[in-house]
Amino acid sequence: MLSSPHVDCRSRIPPRLPRLLPGLLTLLTLAGAAACAGGAGSRALDRLHPCTSAEGPTDAYCGTMTVFEDRARKTGRQIKLWIVVLPAGRPVALDPLVFLAGGPGQGAAQLARQIRVAFRNVQRTRDIVLVDQRGTGKSHPLNCRSDANSLREMTESTDTGLDRLKRCLEGYDADVRLYTTTIAMDDLDEVRAYLGYNRVNLYGGSYGTRAALVYLRRHGEHVRTMVLDGVAPMDMRLPMYTARDAQRALDKLLTDCDADAACTRAFPELSTRIRNLLRRLEDQPPTVRIVHPRTGIAEDVRVEARVVASILFSALYSPLTASIVPALVDHAERNEFQGVFALGLAGEGADENMSVGMQLSVLCSEDAARVTQTDVDQATAGTIFGAHLLGNQLKACGIWPRGVVDASYYEPVVSDVPALVLSGDLDPVTPPTWGEAVVKSLSHGRHVTVPATGHGVMSTACGMKLIEDFLDTAAADTLDTSCVRSVKRPPFFVTPAGPDPVHTGAAP
């Protein structure tokens, strides 16, 4: 995998991978010769170094590439982009998979260990490239985390949160207007050229789908295939439709609970009970004693409707966590919120890989600039979530500097690049309607909705099989999607130990 034909290519193959297997000697010899001649990842690994354990998987390659913060002017501050490449076991494919993370605000390279496990079959034949988008991870991050180690952080007031954002904004060594998606995708294409790849395959999840669409629009000649998983299109206008889409996912949960004998027996009239709970918390938020599930410290916490609504929304992202929602509501009616707050902190580790400043630079420039409070009020009418979800985003965007976004940015991306568009039928934030809209302008695209699946189809075995098969063939039209029929919603928790062992009858 080195560019020089005089160096043993096997020195670049991680020790854990097998050497020449019986019956594949000829194939691997040809693949190795192609790699030595400047094939898949040859320049990439030359320009990177073996990762230390603190940097990423020790069988991966790490490094940086420097770009101008202001790409248009090409002067002033320069920033380093952090790169991790997971090298192919036997580099048969010349085009790598580029993983584009969600958020916005996640650093893709920070997910290297998880991606290596999830995409292990893909890595057998092609490199996987992970780049922390500018403003995330180790690429000049725009972090803004609270130093508090308390449950009160989850219930802080809007004013307290805005004060923290102002302090972070004043402390950045950055022009936050220059951390938008378009600029970042031009960074990515420069990384592609720097690493020596001619064409790439894109996988984008959640916000990463928008990033992938922007890259395709600007650098489509370098894209072999594209996978969009949980589509956040150009004209999504967060937070305008968040409550509407979350209500759809909740309604599906309520319908499935009613169709499940054990769930409806344990939690009758659940829809009315949820509405009554949130209405009570709005009118008279109680102060209750809750033990922090990680520190073990008991705290008096004022439980407001916006906090509980936000936690319920987060639970809907995964059918597994959603399966406990009826039981949590049942407890909350008795002012027992220990489980609710434990669920709210379940993703605390993931928050460490979330750059709030970069998130606001994207959302305030690309979404909130086209949304008014009146728009949000009209779109949230009739939902139990109301303005509780992302309700503070517009207020935060009132203080956040905005980058320049051309009006053409919001037009549909038109392309004939093979594209697999995936949607989870239970997704509370990027439901299938967004995927249906995007695929209309992708002439070689196919939209697949996977039942009983939340945000991120790759989290299912069927979803990963579809992705792997599509990357192999680059043909979405002929893809065998029969596995989607086997995906079922997990049974609901109706006892402290989980599902009813006798009366479980989860809806498909």
Short mmCIF file of C-alpha atoms in Angstrom, two decimals:
data_model
loop_
_atom_site.label_atom_id
_atom_site.label_comp_id
_atom_site.label_asym_id
_atom_site.label_seq_id
_atom_site.Cartn_x
_atom_site.Cartn_y
_atom_site.Cartn_z
CA MET A 1 0.00 0.00 0.00
CA LEU A 2 3.04 2.26 -0.34
CA SER A 3 3.59 4.37 -3.41
CA SER A 4 7.14 3.11 -3.83
CA PRO A 5 7.37 -0.29 -5.61
CA HIS A 6 10.66 -0.95 -3.79
CA VAL A 7 9.08 -1.16 -0.31
CA ASP A 8 7.32 -4.28 0.95
CA CYS A 9 3.63 -3.42 0.92
CA ARG A 10 2.91 -5.92 3.68
CA SER A 11 4.61 -3.63 6.16
CA ARG A 12 1.50 -1.46 5.94
CA ILE A 13 -0.92 -4.31 6.67
CA PRO A 14 -1.96 -4.45 10.36
CA PRO A 15 -0.63 -7.60 12.10
CA ARG A 16 -4.12 -8.73 13.12
CA LEU A 17 -5.16 -9.22 9.49
CA PRO A 18 -4.53 -12.53 7.74
CA ARG A 19 -1.81 -12.89 5.13
CA LEU A 20 -2.34 -14.92 1.97
CA LEU A 21 -5.24 -17.34 2.38
CA PRO A 22 -5.42 -20.62 0.47
CA GLY A 23 -7.16 -20.26 -2.86
CA LEU A 24 -6.78 -16.45 -2.91
CA LEU A 25 -3.07 -16.17 -3.62
CA THR A 26 -3.49 -14.84 -7.15
CA LEU A 27 -6.20 -12.35 -6.22
CA LEU A 28 -4.26 -10.91 -3.29
CA THR A 29 -1.04 -10.74 -5.24
CA LEU A 30 -2.76 -8.68 -7.93
CA ALA A 31 -4.40 -6.49 -5.32
CA GLY A 32 -1.07 -5.94 -3.58
CA ALA A 33 0.61 -5.08 -6.86
CA ALA A 34 -2.09 -2.51 -7.58
CA ALA A 35 -1.61 -0.99 -4.13
CA CYS A 36 2.17 -0.76 -4.53
CA ALA A 37 1.67 0.92 -7.88
CA GLY A 38 -0.25 3.74 -6.25
CA GLY A 39 -3.68 2.20 -5.72
CA ALA A 40 -6.05 2.47 -2.78
CA GLY A 41 -4.68 4.62 -0.01
CA SER A 42 -1.03 4.52 -1.12
CA ARG A 43 -0.50 8.26 -0.72
CA ALA A 44 -2.93 8.36 2.21
CA LEU A 45 -0.79 6.14 4.41
CA ASP A 46 2.40 7.87 3.28
CA ARG A 47 1.06 11.17 4.59
CA LEU A 48 -0.22 9.81 7.88
CA HIS A 49 1.34 7.99 10.82
CA PRO A 50 0.24 4.91 12.78
CA CYS A 51 -2.23 6.10 15.41
CA THR A 52 -1.29 5.97 19.05
CA SER A 53 -3.88 4.53 21.42
CA ALA A 54 -4.77 8.09 22.48
CA GLU A 55 -5.42 9.09 18.87
CA GLY A 56 -7.52 6.19 17.62
CA PRO A 57 -7.33 2.48 16.80
CA THR A 58 -3.67 1.46 16.79
CA ASP A 59 -4.10 -0.34 13.47
CA ALA A 60 -5.32 2.89 11.86
CA TYR A 61 -3.41 5.87 10.47
CA CYS A 62 -3.71 9.41 11.84
CA GLY A 63 -2.58 12.87 10.82
CA THR A 64 -3.54 16.42 9.97
CA MET A 65 -3.88 18.68 6.96
CA THR A 66 -3.78 22.47 7.25
CA VAL A 67 -6.33 24.71 5.53
CA PHE A 68 -7.16 28.39 5.62
CA GLU A 69 -10.08 29.18 7.89
CA ASP A 70 -11.15 31.68 5.23
CA ARG A 71 -10.94 29.53 2.12
CA ALA A 72 -12.14 32.33 -0.16
CA ARG A 73 -9.45 34.83 0.81
CA LYS A 74 -6.70 32.25 1.46
CA THR A 75 -5.12 34.52 4.05
CA GLY A 76 -5.16 34.82 7.82
CA ARG A 77 -5.83 32.08 10.34
CA GLN A 78 -5.05 28.49 9.40
CA ILE A 79 -6.58 25.44 11.05
CA LYS A 80 -5.58 21.79 11.16
CA LEU A 81 -8.06 19.12 10.12
CA TRP A 82 -7.75 15.84 12.00
CA ILE A 83 -7.80 12.70 9.82
CA VAL A 84 -8.06 8.99 10.61
CA VAL A 85 -7.87 6.30 7.91
CA LEU A 86 -8.88 2.72 8.64
CA PRO A 87 -6.88 0.82 5.99
CA ALA A 88 -8.42 -1.97 3.95
CA GLY A 89 -7.52 -5.52 4.94
CA ARG A 90 -6.87 -6.37 1.29
CA PRO A 91 -7.20 -3.21 -0.81
CA VAL A 92 -9.19 -4.47 -3.76
CA ALA A 93 -11.32 -1.33 -4.13
CA LEU A 94 -9.52 1.86 -5.08
CA ASP A 95 -12.27 4.13 -3.76
CA PRO A 96 -12.63 4.50 0.02
CA LEU A 97 -15.73 5.00 2.11
CA VAL A 98 -15.85 8.51 3.60
CA PHE A 99 -17.96 8.64 6.74
CA LEU A 100 -19.75 11.94 7.39
CA ALA A 101 -20.92 12.36 10.98
CA GLY A 102 -24.15 13.82 12.32
CA GLY A 103 -25.08 16.49 14.77
CA PRO A 104 -24.16 18.88 13.35
CA GLY A 105 -21.19 18.98 15.68
CA GLN A 106 -19.93 15.40 15.84
CA GLY A 107 -16.32 14.70 14.92
CA ALA A 108 -16.20 11.76 12.50
CA ALA A 109 -12.63 10.78 13.37
CA GLN A 110 -13.57 10.61 17.05
CA LEU A 111 -15.92 7.75 16.12
CA ALA A 112 -13.16 5.66 14.53
CA ARG A 113 -13.39 2.76 16.95
CA GLN A 114 -17.16 2.46 16.59
CA ILE A 115 -17.01 2.85 12.81
CA ARG A 116 -14.36 0.14 12.56
CA VAL A 117 -16.73 -2.31 14.28
CA ALA A 118 -19.87 -1.29 12.38
CA PHE A 119 -18.20 -1.20 8.95
CA ARG A 120 -15.81 -4.12 9.45
CA ASN A 121 -17.07 -5.89 6.32
CA VAL A 122 -16.59 -2.74 4.25
CA GLN A 123 -13.04 -2.33 5.56
CA ARG A 124 -12.07 -5.75 4.27
CA THR A 125 -11.71 -4.38 0.74
CA ARG A 126 -11.67 -0.57 0.95
CA ASP A 127 -10.20 2.10 3.17
CA ILE A 128 -12.49 4.08 5.46
CA VAL A 129 -11.70 7.79 5.76
CA LEU A 130 -12.78 9.83 8.77
CA VAL A 131 -12.22 13.59 8.97
CA ASP A 132 -13.24 15.77 11.89
CA GLN A 133 -15.18 18.53 10.13
CA ARG A 134 -13.84 22.01 10.89
CA GLY A 135 -15.06 23.09 14.31
CA THR A 136 -15.48 19.52 15.63
CA GLY A 137 -13.37 16.86 17.32
CA LYS A 138 -9.70 17.77 16.95
CA SER A 139 -10.22 20.11 13.99
CA HIS A 140 -10.10 23.51 15.74
CA PRO A 141 -13.18 22.57 17.83
CA LEU A 142 -15.80 25.12 18.81
CA ASN A 143 -16.74 23.42 22.07
CA CYS A 144 -19.00 24.99 24.66
CA ARG A 145 -19.57 22.61 27.55
CA SER A 146 -20.77 23.34 31.03
CA ASP A 147 -18.30 22.66 33.83
CA ALA A 148 -21.13 21.60 36.11
CA ASN A 149 -21.37 17.96 37.09
CA SER A 150 -24.96 18.18 38.23
CA LEU A 151 -28.50 17.33 37.22
CA ARG A 152 -29.24 21.04 37.36
CA GLU A 153 -27.34 21.38 34.09
CA MET A 154 -30.22 19.55 32.40
CA THR A 155 -32.70 22.04 33.83
CA GLU A 156 -30.77 25.30 33.44
CA SER A 157 -32.74 28.34 32.36
CA THR A 158 -32.59 29.82 28.87
CA ASP A 159 -30.80 32.89 30.18
CA THR A 160 -28.10 30.78 31.86
CA GLY A 161 -27.54 28.83 28.67
CA LEU A 162 -27.30 32.00 26.59
CA ASP A 163 -24.79 33.51 29.02
CA ARG A 164 -22.58 30.44 28.62
CA LEU A 165 -22.82 30.65 24.83
CA LYS A 166 -21.79 34.31 24.92
CA ARG A 167 -18.71 33.47 27.02
CA CYS A 168 -17.75 30.68 24.64
CA LEU A 169 -18.22 32.93 21.63
CA GLU A 170 -15.96 35.58 23.14
CA GLY A 171 -13.29 32.99 23.90
CA TYR A 172 -13.03 31.34 20.48
CA ASP A 173 -9.96 31.92 18.36
CA ALA A 174 -12.17 31.63 15.30
CA ASP A 175 -14.51 33.43 12.97
CA VAL A 176 -17.57 31.27 13.58
CA ARG A 177 -19.19 32.49 10.36
CA LEU A 178 -16.72 30.31 8.43
CA TYR A 179 -17.80 26.92 9.82
CA THR A 180 -20.72 26.20 7.52
CA THR A 181 -21.30 23.02 5.52
CA THR A 182 -20.26 24.33 2.11
CA ILE A 183 -16.87 25.50 3.35
CA ALA A 184 -16.35 22.24 5.24
CA MET A 185 -17.10 20.12 2.17
CA ASP A 186 -14.52 22.07 0.18
CA ASP A 187 -12.12 21.17 3.01
CA LEU A 188 -13.07 17.54 2.55
CA ASP A 189 -12.34 17.57 -1.15
CA GLU A 190 -8.93 19.02 -0.43
CA VAL A 191 -8.35 16.18 2.04
CA ARG A 192 -9.41 13.68 -0.64
CA ALA A 193 -6.81 15.06 -3.06
CA TYR A 194 -4.17 15.26 -0.31
CA LEU A 195 -4.67 11.56 0.48
CA GLY A 196 -4.51 10.60 -3.20
CA TYR A 197 -8.01 9.25 -3.77
CA ASN A 198 -9.63 9.95 -7.13
CA ARG A 199 -13.15 8.82 -6.27
CA VAL A 200 -14.89 8.17 -2.97
CA ASN A 201 -18.05 6.58 -1.63
CA LEU A 202 -19.99 8.77 0.79
CA TYR A 203 -21.90 7.60 3.84
CA GLY A 204 -23.81 10.35 5.62
CA GLY A 205 -25.98 9.89 8.68
CA SER A 206 -28.43 12.55 9.91
CA TYR A 207 -26.73 15.95 9.38
CA GLY A 208 -24.05 13.96 7.53
CA THR A 209 -26.62 13.43 4.76
CA ARG A 210 -26.75 17.18 4.18
CA ALA A 211 -22.97 17.30 4.15
CA ALA A 212 -22.93 14.46 1.60
CA LEU A 213 -25.43 16.26 -0.63
CA VAL A 214 -23.35 19.44 -0.51
CA TYR A 215 -20.20 17.52 -1.38
CA LEU A 216 -22.02 15.79 -4.25
CA ARG A 217 -23.24 19.11 -5.62
CA ARG A 218 -19.80 20.72 -5.51
CA HIS A 219 -17.51 17.76 -6.24
CA GLY A 220 -19.75 15.14 -7.82
CA GLU A 221 -17.08 14.08 -10.33
CA HIS A 222 -15.24 12.45 -7.42
CA VAL A 223 -18.23 10.50 -6.04
CA ARG A 224 -18.77 6.84 -6.98
CA THR A 225 -21.75 6.15 -4.70
CA MET A 226 -23.64 7.82 -1.88
CA VAL A 227 -25.56 6.42 1.10
CA LEU A 228 -27.92 8.81 2.89
CA ASP A 229 -29.17 7.43 6.22
CA GLY A 230 -31.82 9.52 7.97
CA VAL A 231 -32.05 12.42 5.53
CA ALA A 232 -31.68 16.05 6.64
CA PRO A 233 -32.15 17.83 3.30
CA MET A 234 -31.09 21.30 2.29
CA ASP A 235 -34.46 22.93 3.03
CA MET A 236 -35.23 21.23 6.35
CA ARG A 237 -35.22 24.53 8.31
CA LEU A 238 -34.59 23.27 11.83
CA PRO A 239 -36.28 23.59 14.31
CA MET A 240 -39.44 24.24 12.32
CA TYR A 241 -40.69 20.67 11.84
CA THR A 242 -39.06 18.96 14.82
CA ALA A 243 -42.19 18.81 16.98
CA ARG A 244 -44.30 17.60 14.05
CA ASP A 245 -41.89 14.79 13.18
CA ALA A 246 -41.47 13.82 16.83
CA GLN A 247 -45.24 13.67 17.25
CA ARG A 248 -45.44 11.27 14.31
CA ALA A 249 -42.94 8.91 15.99
CA LEU A 250 -44.76 9.15 19.32
CA ASP A 251 -48.13 8.44 17.66
CA LYS A 252 -46.63 5.28 16.13
CA LEU A 253 -45.39 4.22 19.56
CA LEU A 254 -48.84 4.80 21.06
CA THR A 255 -50.50 2.85 18.24
CA ASP A 256 -48.11 -0.07 18.70
CA CYS A 257 -48.63 -0.04 22.47
CA ASP A 258 -52.41 -0.16 21.95
CA ALA A 259 -51.92 -3.13 19.60
CA ASP A 260 -49.77 -4.96 22.16
CA ALA A 261 -51.86 -6.82 24.74
CA ALA A 262 -49.31 -6.54 27.54
CA CYS A 263 -48.57 -2.85 26.90
CA THR A 264 -52.17 -1.67 26.64
CA ARG A 265 -53.10 -3.66 29.76
CA ALA A 266 -50.24 -2.13 31.76
CA PHE A 267 -50.59 1.40 30.36
CA PRO A 268 -54.15 2.10 29.19
CA GLU A 269 -55.05 5.47 27.62
CA LEU A 270 -51.37 6.33 27.32
CA SER A 271 -51.84 9.18 24.85
CA THR A 272 -54.13 11.10 27.21
CA ARG A 273 -51.83 10.41 30.14
CA ILE A 274 -48.77 11.83 28.37
CA ARG A 275 -50.63 15.01 27.45
CA ASN A 276 -51.91 15.41 30.99
CA LEU A 277 -48.44 14.85 32.42
CA LEU A 278 -46.81 17.54 30.31
CA ARG A 279 -49.69 19.95 30.94
CA ARG A 280 -49.30 19.47 34.70
CA LEU A 281 -45.54 20.00 34.51
CA GLU A 282 -46.12 23.23 32.60
CA ASP A 283 -48.60 24.55 35.14
CA GLN A 284 -46.99 23.29 38.36
CA PRO A 285 -43.46 21.90 37.91
CA PRO A 286 -42.61 19.89 41.04
CA THR A 287 -39.28 19.92 42.85
CA VAL A 288 -38.20 16.35 43.53
CA ARG A 289 -35.21 14.55 44.99
CA ILE A 290 -33.22 12.69 42.31
CA VAL A 291 -29.97 10.77 42.63
CA HIS A 292 -27.48 11.47 39.87
CA PRO A 293 -27.06 8.02 38.24
CA ARG A 294 -23.33 8.51 37.71
CA THR A 295 -22.13 10.48 40.74
CA GLY A 296 -24.62 9.04 43.24
CA ILE A 297 -25.28 12.55 44.61
CA ALA A 298 -28.89 13.35 45.53
CA GLU A 299 -30.15 16.71 44.30
CA ASP A 300 -33.37 18.70 44.49
CA VAL A 301 -34.44 19.28 40.89
CA ARG A 302 -37.29 21.37 39.50
CA VAL A 303 -38.84 19.20 36.80
CA GLU A 304 -40.26 21.26 33.96
CA ALA A 305 -42.28 20.13 30.95
CA ARG A 306 -39.59 21.21 28.48
CA VAL A 307 -37.04 18.92 30.16
CA VAL A 308 -39.28 15.84 30.20
CA ALA A 309 -40.47 16.48 26.63
CA SER A 310 -36.86 16.71 25.44
CA ILE A 311 -35.95 13.43 27.16
CA LEU A 312 -38.98 11.67 25.68
CA PHE A 313 -37.99 12.99 22.26
CA SER A 314 -34.46 11.62 22.64
CA ALA A 315 -35.85 8.24 23.71
CA LEU A 316 -37.77 7.99 20.42
CA TYR A 317 -34.52 7.96 18.43
CA SER A 318 -34.15 4.24 19.15
CA PRO A 319 -36.97 1.68 19.36
CA LEU A 320 -35.06 0.05 22.22
CA THR A 321 -35.09 3.16 24.42
CA ALA A 322 -38.60 3.98 23.21
CA SER A 323 -39.79 0.65 24.62
CA ILE A 324 -39.35 2.01 28.15
CA VAL A 325 -41.27 5.26 27.55
CA PRO A 326 -44.69 3.95 28.68
CA ALA A 327 -43.23 2.76 31.98
CA LEU A 328 -41.38 6.03 32.54
CA VAL A 329 -44.58 8.01 31.95
CA ASP A 330 -46.38 5.78 34.42
CA HIS A 331 -43.73 6.55 37.07
CA ALA A 332 -43.61 10.27 36.23
CA GLU A 333 -47.33 10.57 36.95
CA ARG A 334 -46.41 9.77 40.55
CA ASN A 335 -43.55 12.31 40.51
CA GLU A 336 -41.01 9.49 40.23
CA PHE A 337 -38.51 10.96 37.75
CA GLN A 338 -35.39 8.94 38.59
CA GLY A 339 -35.75 6.79 35.49
CA VAL A 340 -36.54 9.77 33.25
CA PHE A 341 -33.36 11.59 34.25
CA ALA A 342 -31.29 8.40 34.02
CA LEU A 343 -32.50 8.01 30.44
CA GLY A 344 -31.71 11.66 29.78
CA LEU A 345 -28.11 11.09 30.84
CA ALA A 346 -27.73 7.82 28.92
CA GLY A 347 -26.04 9.62 26.00
CA GLU A 348 -23.80 11.74 28.18
CA GLY A 349 -20.64 10.21 26.71
CA ALA A 350 -21.75 11.07 23.19
CA ASP A 351 -22.16 14.71 24.24
CA GLU A 352 -18.40 14.91 24.74
CA ASN A 353 -18.08 14.52 20.96
CA MET A 354 -20.48 17.35 20.19
CA SER A 355 -19.18 20.83 19.39
CA VAL A 356 -22.04 23.19 20.20
CA GLY A 357 -20.34 26.19 18.61
CA MET A 358 -19.99 24.45 15.25
CA GLN A 359 -23.57 23.22 15.56
CA LEU A 360 -24.82 26.77 15.96
CA SER A 361 -22.62 28.04 13.14
CA VAL A 362 -24.37 25.57 10.83
CA LEU A 363 -27.93 25.77 12.13
CA CYS A 364 -28.00 29.53 12.62
CA SER A 365 -26.58 30.18 9.14
CA GLU A 366 -28.36 27.47 7.16
CA ASP A 367 -31.65 26.82 8.99
CA ALA A 368 -32.75 29.37 11.58
CA ALA A 369 -32.09 32.28 9.23
CA ARG A 370 -35.16 31.12 7.27
CA VAL A 371 -37.43 30.45 10.27
CA THR A 372 -39.46 32.83 12.41
CA GLN A 373 -41.11 32.16 15.76
CA THR A 374 -44.45 32.39 13.99
CA ASP A 375 -43.35 29.59 11.65
CA VAL A 376 -42.45 27.41 14.62
CA ASP A 377 -45.71 28.15 16.42
CA GLN A 378 -47.75 27.18 13.36
CA ALA A 379 -45.74 24.00 12.70
CA THR A 380 -45.93 22.81 16.33
CA ALA A 381 -49.66 23.41 16.79
CA GLY A 382 -51.48 20.33 18.01
CA THR A 383 -48.37 18.45 19.10
CA ILE A 384 -47.63 17.56 22.71
CA PHE A 385 -44.07 18.78 22.21
CA GLY A 386 -45.06 22.33 21.27
CA ALA A 387 -42.03 24.62 21.35
CA HIS A 388 -40.22 22.43 23.88
CA LEU A 389 -37.90 20.86 21.30
CA LEU A 390 -35.02 23.04 20.14
CA GLY A 391 -37.09 25.94 21.41
CA ASN A 392 -33.99 27.80 22.52
CA GLN A 393 -32.26 27.50 19.14
CA LEU A 394 -33.83 30.65 17.72
CA LYS A 395 -32.84 32.58 20.83
CA ALA A 396 -29.28 31.28 20.58
CA CYS A 397 -29.18 32.21 16.91
CA GLY A 398 -30.16 35.73 17.89
CA ILE A 399 -26.65 36.18 19.35
CA TRP A 400 -24.68 33.89 17.02
CA PRO A 401 -22.88 35.40 13.99
CA ARG A 402 -24.15 33.95 10.73
CA GLY A 403 -22.20 32.90 7.68
CA VAL A 404 -23.17 33.70 4.12
CA VAL A 405 -25.38 31.08 2.46
CA ASP A 406 -26.35 31.49 -1.17
CA ALA A 407 -30.03 31.10 -2.06
CA SER A 408 -29.17 28.24 -4.45
CA TYR A 409 -28.00 26.22 -1.44
CA TYR A 410 -31.61 25.28 -0.67
CA GLU A 411 -32.42 23.93 -4.14
CA PRO A 412 -32.67 20.13 -4.56
CA VAL A 413 -29.39 18.41 -5.40
CA VAL A 414 -29.68 16.88 -8.87
CA SER A 415 -27.36 13.98 -9.69
CA ASP A 416 -27.08 10.67 -11.54
CA VAL A 417 -24.60 9.22 -9.02
CA PRO A 418 -25.91 5.90 -7.61
CA ALA A 419 -27.55 6.68 -4.28
CA LEU A 420 -29.10 4.56 -1.55
CA VAL A 421 -31.47 6.61 0.62
CA LEU A 422 -32.45 4.98 3.92
CA SER A 423 -35.18 6.00 6.36
CA GLY A 424 -36.35 4.49 9.63
CA ASP A 425 -40.13 4.38 9.78
CA LEU A 426 -40.07 5.34 13.48
CA ASP A 427 -37.50 8.12 13.12
CA PRO A 428 -38.57 11.16 15.21
CA VAL A 429 -36.32 13.73 13.50
CA THR A 430 -35.69 12.59 9.90
CA PRO A 431 -38.78 10.54 8.98
CA PRO A 432 -39.30 8.97 5.53
CA THR A 433 -40.95 12.05 4.02
CA TRP A 434 -37.54 13.76 3.88
CA GLY A 435 -35.98 10.78 2.11
CA GLU A 436 -38.86 10.65 -0.36
CA ALA A 437 -38.33 14.31 -1.23
CA VAL A 438 -34.57 14.04 -1.76
CA VAL A 439 -34.59 10.90 -3.93
CA LYS A 440 -36.81 12.60 -6.52
CA SER A 441 -33.84 14.50 -7.93
CA LEU A 442 -31.43 11.53 -7.78
CA SER A 443 -32.00 9.72 -11.06
CA HIS A 444 -30.09 6.61 -9.94
CA GLY A 445 -31.33 6.80 -6.38
CA ARG A 446 -33.57 4.45 -4.42
CA HIS A 447 -35.40 5.16 -1.19
CA VAL A 448 -35.82 2.28 1.26
CA THR A 449 -37.91 2.68 4.41
CA VAL A 450 -37.11 0.15 7.13
CA PRO A 451 -39.98 -0.63 9.52
CA ALA A 452 -39.60 -0.61 13.32
CA THR A 453 -36.41 1.44 12.98
CA GLY A 454 -35.55 4.81 14.45
CA HIS A 455 -32.84 7.33 13.63
CA GLY A 456 -30.08 5.54 11.74
CA VAL A 457 -30.84 2.45 9.66
CA MET A 458 -27.20 1.34 9.90
CA SER A 459 -27.97 0.37 13.51
CA THR A 460 -29.87 -2.67 12.21
CA ALA A 461 -28.33 -5.81 10.72
CA CYS A 462 -30.55 -5.38 7.67
CA GLY A 463 -29.46 -1.79 7.22
CA MET A 464 -25.78 -2.69 7.27
CA LYS A 465 -26.35 -5.51 4.78
CA LEU A 466 -28.06 -3.09 2.40
CA ILE A 467 -25.17 -0.63 2.72
CA GLU A 468 -22.52 -3.31 2.17
CA ASP A 469 -24.30 -4.81 -0.85
CA PHE A 470 -24.82 -1.38 -2.38
CA LEU A 471 -21.16 -0.41 -1.97
CA ASP A 472 -20.15 -3.64 -3.70
CA THR A 473 -22.47 -3.25 -6.69
CA ALA A 474 -23.06 0.51 -6.94
CA ALA A 475 -26.57 -0.39 -8.10
CA ALA A 476 -29.50 0.61 -5.93
CA ASP A 477 -32.21 -0.55 -8.35
CA THR A 478 -31.25 -4.23 -8.15
CA LEU A 479 -30.62 -4.27 -4.40
CA ASP A 480 -32.34 -7.12 -2.54
CA THR A 481 -34.28 -5.40 0.23
CA SER A 482 -36.25 -8.40 1.46
CA CYS A 483 -34.50 -8.30 4.85
CA VAL A 484 -36.53 -5.23 5.86
CA ARG A 485 -39.52 -7.51 6.47
CA SER A 486 -37.69 -9.16 9.35
CA VAL A 487 -37.18 -5.95 11.35
CA LYS A 488 -39.59 -5.72 14.30
CA ARG A 489 -40.09 -3.26 17.15
CA PRO A 490 -38.67 -4.54 20.47
CA PRO A 491 -41.34 -5.49 23.01
CA PHE A 492 -42.34 -2.83 25.53
CA PHE A 493 -41.09 -2.82 29.10
CA VAL A 494 -44.12 -3.57 31.24
CA THR A 495 -42.30 -4.87 34.32
CA PRO A 496 -39.09 -3.68 36.03
CA ALA A 497 -37.36 -6.66 34.40
CA GLY A 498 -38.56 -5.80 30.90
CA PRO A 499 -41.27 -7.28 28.65
CA ASP A 500 -44.07 -9.44 29.96
CA PRO A 501 -42.65 -12.98 29.51
CA VAL A 502 -46.13 -14.42 28.93
CA HIS A 503 -48.20 -11.79 27.16
CA THR A 504 -45.69 -10.09 24.90
CA GLY A 505 -47.18 -9.39 21.49
CA ALA A 506 -45.19 -6.54 20.00
CA ALA A 507 -46.63 -4.98 16.90
CA PRO A 508 -44.52 -5.37 13.75
#
